[in-house]
Amino acid sequence: MKFHNYLLKQAEPILNDIYQSSFVKGIGFNNLSQQQRDYYVAQDSYYTDEFSHLFDLTITKLTTEQQSTQPQTLDETVAHDALLASPNMLNIPPDDHNLAYLDHMKTEIMSGDATNAMLALLPCTESYHLIGKRYLNTTAHNTYSPWLEYYTSSAYQDFTQWSWQVIDAQIPDWQKLPVNDQKRYLNTYLTSYQFELSFWEHAAQQ
Ligand SMILES: Cc1ncc(CO)c(N)n1
């Protein structure tokens, strides 16, 4: 089993909660209010802007070989547009859970090694791809299909696979990691997953 498969197995309970969270089901089954979409798109526009800076920071920690295979970076505007937010979203400031998530990633990127940095970012990339795969084509005439299509597109899939490959290459023998390193990596990764769940839960509560 590769390192990313081991990690994903540890995240399975949180990922199942994400799949079952009412906002994610709302995307899958075409059932979201205007207020929920405005809130989510406002939060996520802020998040993805910051994420691209955090990604650039992480890239500087990788080898030149890893950097050279990096797929083109993604512009998630298409995904946001698919949720048809109203201009009211411009009045919604970034919420505390969002800032705390970004803070967590930044701290782990700055204070840890390249693997720790990649693991802070991985739940973001990976969970959206898995959500897309899970709910694509579950509902006929789904208004939000372009959102699901974006996160299952070949460009997004390439990006997810590149992340997995980098992590697996960095830690080919994860069973042999010193216990403390294994704990730190797992904690960095699962904390990001917990923030992903919380991001969806806050959006549903609107
Ligand atoms: C909160 C969050 N996590 C992950 C992604 C996927 O890029 C996103 N757009 N927003």
Coordinates of C-alpha atoms and ligand atoms in Angstrom, one line a residue:
M1 CA 0.0 0.0 0.0
K2 CA 1.3 3.4 -1.0
F3 CA 1.6 6.2 1.6
H4 CA -1.4 8.2 0.1
N5 CA -3.6 5.1 0.3
Y6 CA -2.7 4.5 3.9
L7 CA -3.5 8.2 4.7
L8 CA -6.8 8.1 2.8
K9 CA -7.8 5.0 4.8
Q10 CA -7.3 6.9 8.0
A11 CA -9.4 9.8 6.7
E12 CA -12.3 7.5 5.6
P13 CA -14.6 8.3 8.5
I14 CA -14.2 12.1 7.9
L15 CA -14.6 11.7 4.2
N16 CA -17.8 9.7 4.7
D17 CA -19.1 12.6 6.9
I18 CA -18.2 15.0 4.0
Y19 CA -20.1 12.8 1.5
Q20 CA -23.1 12.9 3.8
S21 CA -22.9 16.5 4.7
S22 CA -26.0 18.4 3.6
F23 CA -24.2 21.0 1.4
V24 CA -22.3 18.3 -0.5
K25 CA -25.5 16.3 -1.0
G26 CA -27.1 19.6 -2.1
I27 CA -24.6 19.8 -4.9
G28 CA -25.1 16.2 -5.8
F29 CA -28.9 16.3 -5.7
N30 CA -29.5 19.8 -7.0
N31 CA -30.8 21.2 -3.7
L32 CA -29.2 24.3 -2.3
S33 CA -30.6 27.7 -1.3
Q34 CA -29.4 31.0 -2.7
Q35 CA -28.1 32.0 0.8
Q36 CA -26.1 28.8 1.2
R37 CA -24.5 29.2 -2.3
D38 CA -23.7 32.9 -1.6
Y39 CA -22.0 32.0 1.6
Y40 CA -20.1 29.1 0.2
V41 CA -18.8 30.9 -2.9
A42 CA -17.8 33.9 -0.8
Q43 CA -15.8 31.7 1.6
D44 CA -14.4 29.6 -1.2
S45 CA -13.3 32.5 -3.4
Y46 CA -11.3 33.8 -0.5
Y47 CA -10.0 30.3 0.3
T48 CA -8.8 29.5 -3.2
D49 CA -7.0 32.8 -3.6
E50 CA -5.1 32.1 -0.4
F51 CA -4.6 28.5 -1.3
S52 CA -2.7 29.4 -4.5
H53 CA -0.2 31.4 -2.4
L54 CA 0.2 28.5 -0.1
F55 CA 0.7 26.2 -3.0
D56 CA 3.4 28.4 -4.4
L57 CA 5.1 28.3 -1.0
T58 CA 4.9 24.5 -1.0
I59 CA 6.3 24.2 -4.5
T60 CA 9.5 26.0 -3.4
K61 CA 10.1 23.1 -1.0
L62 CA 10.0 20.4 -3.7
T63 CA 12.8 19.1 -5.9
T64 CA 13.3 20.6 -9.3
E65 CA 12.2 17.3 -10.8
Q66 CA 9.0 17.4 -8.9
Q67 CA 8.5 21.0 -9.8
S68 CA 9.0 20.3 -13.5
T69 CA 6.2 17.7 -13.5
Q70 CA 3.7 20.0 -11.8
P71 CA 0.5 20.2 -13.9
Q72 CA -0.8 23.6 -14.8
T73 CA -2.4 25.4 -11.8
L74 CA -6.1 25.5 -11.7
D75 CA -8.5 28.4 -11.9
E76 CA -11.6 27.4 -9.9
T77 CA -13.7 30.3 -11.2
V78 CA -15.6 27.8 -13.4
A79 CA -16.6 25.8 -10.3
H80 CA -17.6 28.8 -8.4
D81 CA -19.7 30.1 -11.4
A82 CA -21.5 26.8 -11.5
L83 CA -23.1 27.6 -8.1
L84 CA -24.8 30.7 -9.4
A85 CA -24.1 33.0 -6.4
S86 CA -25.9 36.4 -6.2
P87 CA -24.1 39.8 -5.8
N88 CA -24.9 39.5 -2.1
M89 CA -21.9 37.3 -1.8
L90 CA -19.7 40.4 -2.0
N91 CA -20.9 41.4 1.4
I92 CA -19.9 38.2 3.2
P93 CA -16.5 38.3 4.9
P94 CA -14.3 35.3 5.4
D95 CA -15.5 33.3 8.4
D96 CA -13.4 32.1 11.4
H97 CA -13.3 28.4 10.4
N98 CA -12.0 29.5 7.0
L99 CA -9.2 31.7 8.4
A100 CA -8.4 28.9 11.0
Y101 CA -8.0 26.4 8.1
L102 CA -5.8 28.7 6.1
D103 CA -3.8 29.4 9.3
H104 CA -3.3 25.7 10.0
M105 CA -2.0 25.1 6.4
K106 CA 0.4 28.0 6.6
T107 CA 1.8 27.0 9.9
E108 CA 2.4 23.4 8.7
I109 CA 3.9 24.5 5.5
M110 CA 6.3 27.0 7.1
S111 CA 7.3 24.8 10.1
G112 CA 7.6 21.4 8.5
D113 CA 9.3 19.6 5.6
A114 CA 8.1 19.2 2.0
T115 CA 6.0 16.2 2.9
N116 CA 4.3 17.9 5.8
A117 CA 3.5 20.9 3.5
M118 CA 2.1 18.6 0.8
L119 CA 0.0 16.8 3.4
A120 CA -1.5 20.0 4.7
L121 CA -2.8 20.7 1.2
L122 CA -3.7 17.2 0.1
P123 CA -7.2 17.0 1.7
C124 CA -8.2 20.0 -0.2
T125 CA -7.2 18.7 -3.6
E126 CA -8.1 15.1 -3.0
S127 CA -11.5 15.4 -1.3
Y128 CA -13.0 17.6 -4.1
H129 CA -11.9 15.1 -6.7
L130 CA -13.5 12.3 -4.7
I131 CA -16.7 14.2 -4.1
G132 CA -16.9 14.9 -7.8
K133 CA -16.5 11.3 -8.7
R134 CA -19.0 10.2 -6.1
Y135 CA -21.8 12.6 -7.2
L136 CA -21.2 13.1 -10.9
N137 CA -24.3 11.8 -12.8
T138 CA -26.3 10.9 -9.7
T139 CA -29.1 13.4 -10.6
A140 CA -30.5 14.1 -14.1
H141 CA -30.7 17.8 -15.1
N142 CA -28.6 18.9 -12.1
T143 CA -28.0 22.6 -12.2
Y144 CA -24.7 22.1 -10.4
S145 CA -23.3 19.5 -12.9
P146 CA -20.6 21.9 -14.1
W147 CA -19.2 21.9 -10.5
L148 CA -19.0 18.1 -10.5
E149 CA -17.5 18.1 -14.0
Y150 CA -14.8 20.6 -13.0
Y151 CA -13.5 18.4 -10.2
T152 CA -13.6 15.3 -12.3
S153 CA -12.0 17.0 -15.3
S154 CA -8.8 15.5 -16.6
A155 CA -6.9 18.7 -15.6
Y156 CA -8.1 18.4 -12.0
Q157 CA -7.5 14.6 -12.0
D158 CA -3.9 15.2 -13.2
F159 CA -3.4 17.7 -10.4
T160 CA -4.7 15.2 -7.8
Q161 CA -2.6 12.4 -9.2
W162 CA 0.5 14.5 -9.3
S163 CA 0.0 15.3 -5.5
W164 CA -0.3 11.6 -4.7
Q165 CA 2.8 10.7 -6.7
V166 CA 4.9 13.4 -5.1
I167 CA 3.9 12.2 -1.6
D168 CA 4.4 8.5 -2.4
A169 CA 7.8 9.3 -3.9
Q170 CA 8.8 11.3 -0.8
I171 CA 7.9 8.5 1.6
P172 CA 8.4 5.2 -0.2
D173 CA 8.6 3.2 3.0
W174 CA 6.0 4.8 5.3
Q175 CA 5.9 1.8 7.6
K176 CA 9.5 2.6 8.5
L177 CA 8.9 6.2 9.5
P178 CA 9.9 7.1 13.0
V179 CA 6.7 7.1 15.1
N180 CA 6.9 10.8 15.8
D181 CA 7.2 11.7 12.0
Q182 CA 4.2 9.4 11.3
K183 CA 2.2 11.1 14.0
R184 CA 3.0 14.6 12.8
Y185 CA 2.2 13.8 9.1
L186 CA -1.0 12.1 10.0
N187 CA -2.0 15.0 12.3
T188 CA -1.3 17.6 9.7
Y189 CA -3.4 15.7 7.1
L190 CA -6.3 14.8 9.4
T191 CA -6.6 18.3 10.8
S192 CA -7.0 19.6 7.2
Y193 CA -9.6 17.0 6.6
Q194 CA -11.5 18.1 9.7
F195 CA -11.4 21.7 8.5
E196 CA -12.8 20.5 5.1
L197 CA -15.7 18.9 6.9
S198 CA -16.3 22.0 9.0
F199 CA -16.2 24.2 5.8
W200 CA -19.1 22.2 4.4
E201 CA -21.0 22.1 7.6
H202 CA -20.8 25.9 8.0
A203 CA -22.1 26.4 4.4
A204 CA -25.1 24.1 5.1
Q205 CA -26.0 26.1 8.2
Q206 CA -26.8 29.2 6.3
Ligands
LIG1 C1 -12.4 24.6 1.1 C2 -11.9 24.0 -0.2 N1 -11.2 22.9 -0.2 C3 -10.8 22.4 -1.3 C4 -11.0 23.0 -2.5 C5 -10.6 22.4 -3.8 O1 -9.7 23.2 -4.5 C6 -11.7 24.2 -2.5 N2 -12.0 24.8 -3.6 N3 -12.2 24.7 -1.3

